[in-house]
PDB file of C-alpha atoms in Angstrom:
ATOM      1  CA  MET A 704       0.000   0.000   0.000  1.00 67.00           C
ATOM      2  CA  PRO A 705       1.430   3.427  -0.903  1.00 86.00           C
ATOM      3  CA  ILE A 706       2.552   5.703   1.913  1.00 96.00           C
ATOM      4  CA  THR A 707       0.253   8.592   2.781  1.00 97.00           C
ATOM      5  CA  ARG A 708       1.776  11.868   1.568  1.00 98.00           C
ATOM      6  CA  ILE A 709      -0.227  14.296   3.708  1.00 98.00           C
ATOM      7  CA  LEU A 710      -0.884  12.787   7.106  1.00 97.00           C
ATOM      8  CA  PRO A 711      -4.256  13.150   8.796  1.00 98.00           C
ATOM      9  CA  VAL A 712      -4.647  15.675  11.586  1.00 98.00           C
ATOM     10  CA  PRO A 713      -4.106  13.696  14.801  1.00 96.00           C
ATOM     11  CA  GLU A 714      -7.039  12.900  17.047  1.00 91.00           C
ATOM     12  CA  PRO A 715      -8.455  14.010  19.419  1.00 93.00           C
ATOM     13  CA  LEU A 716      -9.327  16.985  17.274  1.00 94.00           C
ATOM     14  CA  GLU A 717      -8.942  20.549  18.496  1.00 94.00           C
ATOM     15  CA  PRO A 718     -12.235  22.413  19.150  1.00 94.00           C
ATOM     16  CA  PRO A 719     -12.797  24.270  15.849  1.00 95.00           C
ATOM     17  CA  LEU A 720     -12.026  21.177  13.764  1.00 96.00           C
ATOM     18  CA  ALA A 721     -14.002  18.894  16.098  1.00 96.00           C
ATOM     19  CA  GLY A 722     -16.988  21.217  15.646  1.00 96.00           C
ATOM     20  CA  HIS A 723     -16.753  21.028  11.871  1.00 97.00           C
ATOM     21  CA  MET A 724     -16.432  17.218  11.925  1.00 96.00           C
ATOM     22  CA  SER A 725     -19.470  16.953  14.199  1.00 96.00           C
ATOM     23  CA  LYS A 726     -21.537  18.631  11.465  1.00 96.00           C
ATOM     24  CA  LEU A 727     -20.525  15.878   9.035  1.00 95.00           C
ATOM     25  CA  LEU A 728     -20.503  12.681  11.066  1.00 93.00           C
ATOM     26  CA  PRO A 729     -22.807  10.962  13.529  1.00 88.00           C
ATOM     27  CA  ALA A 730     -21.465  10.771  17.092  1.00 86.00           C
ATOM     28  CA  GLY A 731     -18.971   7.956  17.520  1.00 86.00           C
ATOM     29  CA  VAL A 732     -18.214   7.555  13.797  1.00 89.00           C
ATOM     30  CA  PRO A 733     -14.524   8.057  13.059  1.00 92.00           C
ATOM     31  CA  ALA A 734     -13.649  10.769  10.561  1.00 95.00           C
ATOM     32  CA  PRO A 735     -12.605   9.587   7.090  1.00 97.00           C
ATOM     33  CA  GLN A 736      -8.859   9.755   6.548  1.00 97.00           C
ATOM     34  CA  LEU A 737      -9.328  12.091   3.583  1.00 97.00           C
ATOM     35  CA  PHE A 738     -11.291  14.596   5.711  1.00 97.00           C
ATOM     36  CA  LEU A 739      -8.544  14.527   8.344  1.00 98.00           C
ATOM     37  CA  SER A 740      -5.830  15.153   5.746  1.00 98.00           C
ATOM     38  CA  VAL A 741      -7.764  17.939   3.996  1.00 98.00           C
ATOM     39  CA  ALA A 742      -8.217  19.467   7.465  1.00 98.00           C
ATOM     40  CA  ARG A 743      -4.471  20.232   7.395  1.00 98.00           C
ATOM     41  CA  ASN A 744      -5.784  23.292   5.539  1.00 98.00           C
ATOM     42  CA  ALA A 745      -8.114  24.250   8.387  1.00 96.00           C
ATOM     43  CA  GLY A 746      -9.393  27.394   6.667  1.00 96.00           C
ATOM     44  CA  LEU A 747     -10.449  25.557   3.520  1.00 97.00           C
ATOM     45  CA  PHE A 748     -11.955  22.650   5.453  1.00 98.00           C
ATOM     46  CA  GLY A 749     -13.933  25.037   7.647  1.00 97.00           C
ATOM     47  CA  PHE A 750     -15.149  26.913   4.575  1.00 97.00           C
ATOM     48  CA  LEU A 751     -16.276  23.681   2.868  1.00 97.00           C
ATOM     49  CA  VAL A 752     -18.320  22.707   5.923  1.00 97.00           C
ATOM     50  CA  ASP A 753     -19.643  26.167   6.843  1.00 97.00           C
ATOM     51  CA  SER A 754     -20.683  26.926   3.265  1.00 96.00           C
ATOM     52  CA  GLY A 755     -22.539  23.639   3.028  1.00 95.00           C
ATOM     53  CA  LEU A 756     -20.454  22.531   0.060  1.00 96.00           C
ATOM     54  CA  ILE A 757     -19.659  19.402   2.049  1.00 96.00           C
ATOM     55  CA  GLY A 758     -22.251  17.882   4.325  1.00 94.00           C
ATOM     56  CA  PRO A 759     -23.223  14.590   5.953  1.00 91.00           C
ATOM     57  CA  THR A 760     -24.008  12.981   2.589  1.00 89.00           C
ATOM     58  CA  GLY A 761     -21.039  14.391   0.686  1.00 91.00           C
ATOM     59  CA  LEU A 762     -20.353  17.244  -1.675  1.00 94.00           C
ATOM     60  CA  LEU A 763     -23.027  19.461  -3.194  1.00 93.00           C
ATOM     61  CA  ASP A 764     -26.019  17.683  -1.687  1.00 94.00           C
ATOM     62  CA  ARG A 765     -28.735  20.289  -2.118  1.00 93.00           C
ATOM     63  CA  ARG A 766     -31.301  17.484  -2.225  1.00 94.00           C
ATOM     64  CA  ALA A 767     -32.090  18.572  -5.784  1.00 96.00           C
ATOM     65  CA  LEU A 768     -31.188  15.180  -7.282  1.00 98.00           C
ATOM     66  CA  ALA A 769     -32.802  11.885  -6.322  1.00 98.00           C
ATOM     67  CA  LYS A 770     -30.649  10.015  -3.805  1.00 97.00           C
ATOM     68  CA  ASP A 771     -30.046   7.002  -6.055  1.00 98.00           C
ATOM     69  CA  LEU A 772     -29.153   9.250  -9.001  1.00 98.00           C
ATOM     70  CA  ARG A 773     -26.701  11.244  -6.917  1.00 98.00           C
ATOM     71  CA  GLU A 774     -25.042   8.123  -5.507  1.00 98.00           C
ATOM     72  CA  THR A 775     -24.831   6.506  -8.956  1.00 98.00           C
ATOM     73  CA  ILE A 776     -23.090   9.618 -10.304  1.00 98.00           C
ATOM     74  CA  ILE A 777     -20.625   9.586  -7.409  1.00 98.00           C
ATOM     75  CA  LEU A 778     -19.788   5.899  -7.712  1.00 98.00           C
ATOM     76  CA  ARG A 779     -19.493   6.068 -11.504  1.00 98.00           C
ATOM     77  CA  THR A 780     -17.200   9.086 -11.176  1.00 98.00           C
ATOM     78  CA  CYS A 781     -15.060   7.043  -8.768  1.00 98.00           C
ATOM     79  CA  VAL A 782     -14.899   4.261 -11.350  1.00 98.00           C
ATOM     80  CA  ALA A 783     -14.038   6.664 -14.194  1.00 98.00           C
ATOM     81  CA  THR A 784     -11.267   8.291 -12.119  1.00 98.00           C
ATOM     82  CA  ASN A 785      -9.963   5.026 -10.583  1.00 98.00           C
ATOM     83  CA  ASN A 786     -10.723   6.407  -7.131  1.00 98.00           C
ATOM     84  CA  ASP A 787     -10.789   3.265  -4.975  1.00 97.00           C
ATOM     85  CA  TYR A 788     -10.633   5.323  -1.783  1.00 97.00           C
ATOM     86  CA  GLU A 789     -13.868   7.284  -2.306  1.00 97.00           C
ATOM     87  CA  PHE A 790     -15.652   4.303  -3.848  1.00 97.00           C
ATOM     88  CA  ASN A 791     -14.750   2.259  -0.764  1.00 95.00           C
ATOM     89  CA  LEU A 792     -15.869   5.019   1.600  1.00 95.00           C
ATOM     90  CA  HIS A 793     -19.255   5.440  -0.095  1.00 95.00           C
ATOM     91  CA  VAL A 794     -19.968   1.720  -0.415  1.00 96.00           C
ATOM     92  CA  GLN A 795     -19.148   1.174   3.256  1.00 94.00           C
ATOM     93  CA  THR A 796     -21.114   4.135   4.585  1.00 92.00           C
ATOM     94  CA  ILE A 797     -23.843   5.490   2.330  1.00 94.00           C
ATOM     95  CA  SER A 798     -24.514   3.737  -0.995  1.00 96.00           C
ATOM     96  CA  ALA A 799     -27.160   1.352   0.371  1.00 96.00           C
ATOM     97  CA  ARG A 800     -28.857   4.151   2.344  1.00 95.00           C
ATOM     98  CA  MET A 801     -29.080   6.136  -0.885  1.00 97.00           C
ATOM     99  CA  GLY A 802     -31.048   3.305  -2.476  1.00 97.00           C
ATOM    100  CA  LEU A 803     -28.474   1.308  -4.430  1.00 98.00           C
ATOM    101  CA  SER A 804     -28.748  -2.468  -4.307  1.00 98.00           C
ATOM    102  CA  PRO A 805     -25.734  -4.781  -3.950  1.00 97.00           C
ATOM    103  CA  ALA A 806     -26.220  -5.790  -7.608  1.00 98.00           C
ATOM    104  CA  GLN A 807     -26.125  -2.130  -8.699  1.00 98.00           C
ATOM    105  CA  ILE A 808     -23.046  -1.428  -6.578  1.00 98.00           C
ATOM    106  CA  ALA A 809     -21.283  -4.363  -8.225  1.00 97.00           C
ATOM    107  CA  ASP A 810     -22.504  -3.456 -11.720  1.00 98.00           C
ATOM    108  CA  VAL A 811     -21.566   0.237 -11.528  1.00 98.00           C
ATOM    109  CA  ARG A 812     -17.979  -0.904 -12.162  1.00 97.00           C
ATOM    110  CA  ALA A 813     -18.823  -2.651 -15.443  1.00 98.00           C
ATOM    111  CA  ALA A 814     -17.621  -1.099 -18.686  1.00 97.00           C
ATOM    112  CA  GLN A 815     -21.235  -1.311 -19.900  1.00 97.00           C
ATOM    113  CA  PRO A 816     -23.588  -1.470 -16.899  1.00 98.00           C
ATOM    114  CA  SER A 817     -26.491  -3.870 -17.419  1.00 98.00           C
ATOM    115  CA  ALA A 818     -30.027  -2.694 -18.133  1.00 98.00           C
ATOM    116  CA  ASP A 819     -31.067  -5.606 -15.896  1.00 98.00           C
ATOM    117  CA  HIS A 820     -29.881  -3.607 -12.859  1.00 98.00           C
ATOM    118  CA  TRP A 821     -30.623  -0.002 -13.765  1.00 98.00           C
ATOM    119  CA  PRO A 822     -33.527   2.130 -14.891  1.00 98.00           C
ATOM    120  CA  PRO A 823     -32.867   3.940 -18.187  1.00 98.00           C
ATOM    121  CA  GLY A 824     -32.261   7.310 -16.515  1.00 98.00           C
ATOM    122  CA  LEU A 825     -29.475   5.987 -14.293  1.00 98.00           C
ATOM    123  CA  LEU A 826     -27.873   4.272 -17.297  1.00 98.00           C
ATOM    124  CA  ALA A 827     -28.004   7.613 -19.145  1.00 98.00           C
ATOM    125  CA  ALA A 828     -26.425   9.329 -16.131  1.00 98.00           C
ATOM    126  CA  MET A 829     -23.503   6.878 -16.235  1.00 98.00           C
ATOM    127  CA  VAL A 830     -23.008   7.524 -19.969  1.00 98.00           C
ATOM    128  CA  LEU A 831     -22.880  11.256 -19.133  1.00 98.00           C
ATOM    129  CA  VAL A 832     -20.321  10.728 -16.346  1.00 98.00           C
ATOM    130  CA  ASP A 833     -18.109   8.518 -18.518  1.00 98.00           C
ATOM    131  CA  ALA A 834     -18.058  11.037 -21.359  1.00 98.00           C
ATOM    132  CA  LEU A 835     -17.380  14.016 -19.112  1.00 98.00           C
ATOM    133  CA  VAL A 836     -14.642  12.380 -17.045  1.00 98.00           C
ATOM    134  CA  ARG A 837     -12.870  10.311 -19.663  1.00 97.00           C
ATOM    135  CA  ARG A 838     -13.079  12.684 -22.639  1.00 97.00           C
ATOM    136  CA  LEU A 839     -14.147  16.047 -21.222  1.00 97.00           C
ATOM    137  CA  GLN A 840     -16.543  15.969 -24.162  1.00 97.00           C
ATOM    138  CA  LEU A 841     -20.159  15.082 -24.688  1.00 97.00           C
ATOM    139  CA  SER A 842     -21.404  14.030 -28.109  1.00 98.00           C
ATOM    140  CA  ASP A 843     -24.774  15.225 -29.365  1.00 98.00           C
ATOM    141  CA  GLU A 844     -26.065  11.659 -28.996  1.00 98.00           C
ATOM    142  CA  GLU A 845     -24.864  11.436 -25.386  1.00 98.00           C
ATOM    143  CA  PHE A 846     -26.447  14.800 -24.616  1.00 98.00           C
ATOM    144  CA  ALA A 847     -29.741  13.739 -26.237  1.00 98.00           C
ATOM    145  CA  LEU A 848     -29.757  10.532 -24.184  1.00 98.00           C
ATOM    146  CA  ALA A 849     -29.206  12.449 -20.946  1.00 98.00           C
ATOM    147  CA  ARG A 850     -31.678  15.191 -21.913  1.00 98.00           C
ATOM    148  CA  ALA A 851     -34.363  12.576 -22.572  1.00 98.00           C
ATOM    149  CA  HIS A 852     -34.280  11.777 -18.845  1.00 98.00           C
ATOM    150  CA  PHE A 853     -33.199  14.970 -17.113  1.00 98.00           C
ATOM    151  CA  SER A 854     -33.998  18.679 -17.156  1.00 98.00           C
ATOM    152  CA  GLU A 855     -31.372  21.246 -18.064  1.00 98.00           C
ATOM    153  CA  GLU A 856     -31.185  22.234 -14.396  1.00 98.00           C
ATOM    154  CA  ALA A 857     -30.539  18.636 -13.357  1.00 98.00           C
ATOM    155  CA  LEU A 858     -27.891  18.165 -16.067  1.00 98.00           C
ATOM    156  CA  ILE A 859     -26.016  21.227 -14.841  1.00 98.00           C
ATOM    157  CA  GLU A 860     -26.112  19.946 -11.250  1.00 98.00           C
ATOM    158  CA  MET A 861     -25.085  16.436 -12.354  1.00 98.00           C
ATOM    159  CA  THR A 862     -22.112  17.869 -14.234  1.00 98.00           C
ATOM    160  CA  GLN A 863     -21.012  19.959 -11.237  1.00 98.00           C
ATOM    161  CA  LEU A 864     -21.305  16.907  -8.979  1.00 98.00           C
ATOM    162  CA  THR A 865     -19.191  14.883 -11.398  1.00 98.00           C
ATOM    163  CA  GLY A 866     -16.591  17.651 -11.456  1.00 98.00           C
ATOM    164  CA  LEU A 867     -16.460  17.914  -7.666  1.00 98.00           C
ATOM    165  CA  TYR A 868     -15.918  14.186  -7.276  1.00 98.00           C
ATOM    166  CA  THR A 869     -13.255  14.293  -9.995  1.00 98.00           C
ATOM    167  CA  GLY A 870     -11.604  16.887  -7.742  1.00 98.00           C
ATOM    168  CA  VAL A 871     -11.891  14.435  -4.830  1.00 98.00           C
ATOM    169  CA  ALA A 872     -10.033  11.880  -6.964  1.00 98.00           C
ATOM    170  CA  MET A 873      -7.289  14.466  -7.452  1.00 98.00           C
ATOM    171  CA  LEU A 874      -7.066  15.028  -3.680  1.00 98.00           C
ATOM    172  CA  VAL A 875      -6.832  11.265  -3.164  1.00 98.00           C
ATOM    173  CA  ALA A 876      -4.025  11.092  -5.748  1.00 98.00           C
ATOM    174  CA  LEU A 877      -2.182  13.893  -3.926  1.00 98.00           C
ATOM    175  CA  ILE A 878      -2.741  12.713  -0.351  1.00 98.00           C
ATOM    176  CA  ARG A 879      -2.910   8.914  -0.788  1.00 98.00           C
ATOM    177  CA  PRO A 880      -4.994   8.364   2.352  1.00 98.00           C
ATOM    178  CA  GLN A 881      -5.177   4.964   3.975  1.00 96.00           C
ATOM    179  CA  MET A 882      -8.463   3.151   3.371  1.00 94.00           C
ATOM    180  CA  ASP A 883     -11.078   3.765   6.015  1.00 95.00           C
ATOM    181  CA  SER A 884     -12.415   0.706   7.818  1.00 90.00           C
ATOM    182  CA  TYR A 885     -16.161   1.027   8.259  1.00 86.00           C
ATOM    183  CA  GLY A 886     -16.655  -2.416   6.781  1.00 64.00           C
ATOM    184  CA  GLN A 887     -15.098  -4.491   4.054  1.00 53.00           C
ATOM    185  CA  PRO A 888     -13.045  -2.462   1.499  1.00 48.00           C
ATOM    186  CA  ARG A 889     -14.050  -2.849  -2.145  1.00 50.00           C
ATOM    187  CA  ARG A 890     -11.925  -2.135  -5.186  1.00 53.00           C
ATOM    188  CA  VAL A 891     -13.214  -0.097  -8.134  1.00 59.00           C
ATOM    189  CA  ASP A 892     -11.864  -2.699 -10.578  1.00 55.00           C
ATOM    190  CA  ALA A 893     -12.996  -5.776  -8.616  1.00 46.00           C
TER     191      ALA A 893
END
């Protein structure tokens, strides 16, 4: 396992940071390693929490997107960016609560997810994520597929969410946090 480049802030956390973490996590739940490393920049971490950009269910959760759609976008972005860390964290902590079945969680890693596991809109969302992350382009056909299922407002929010979680993959590449242990780790490519 690669060595962490930016170590997590040691626990117990000092009061301002402890207050910010308490807004994100239920009592008694250990903070994710990535949060603790990002907290090395206390001003930025505080801003992310205080602004609501990051909350108990992740980044940019304005409750504007259906929970299963949002979680599918996040997991597919993790797959497209090879972000095992965030995929593992979500699968262990939130994916099932957001409405994804074990079969969907397994299938989200497939090159071509199966229509047997997904409604057409979630399949279209994964096509959108793949195009945006892997090519930074969206063909007219891919746009038409996504637009057939989602409003312009939703597509803009979906794209921002994809971009934010691509940024998380960049932080993971920089920091190389140790996997969190809330349950059994899962690999993106498994």
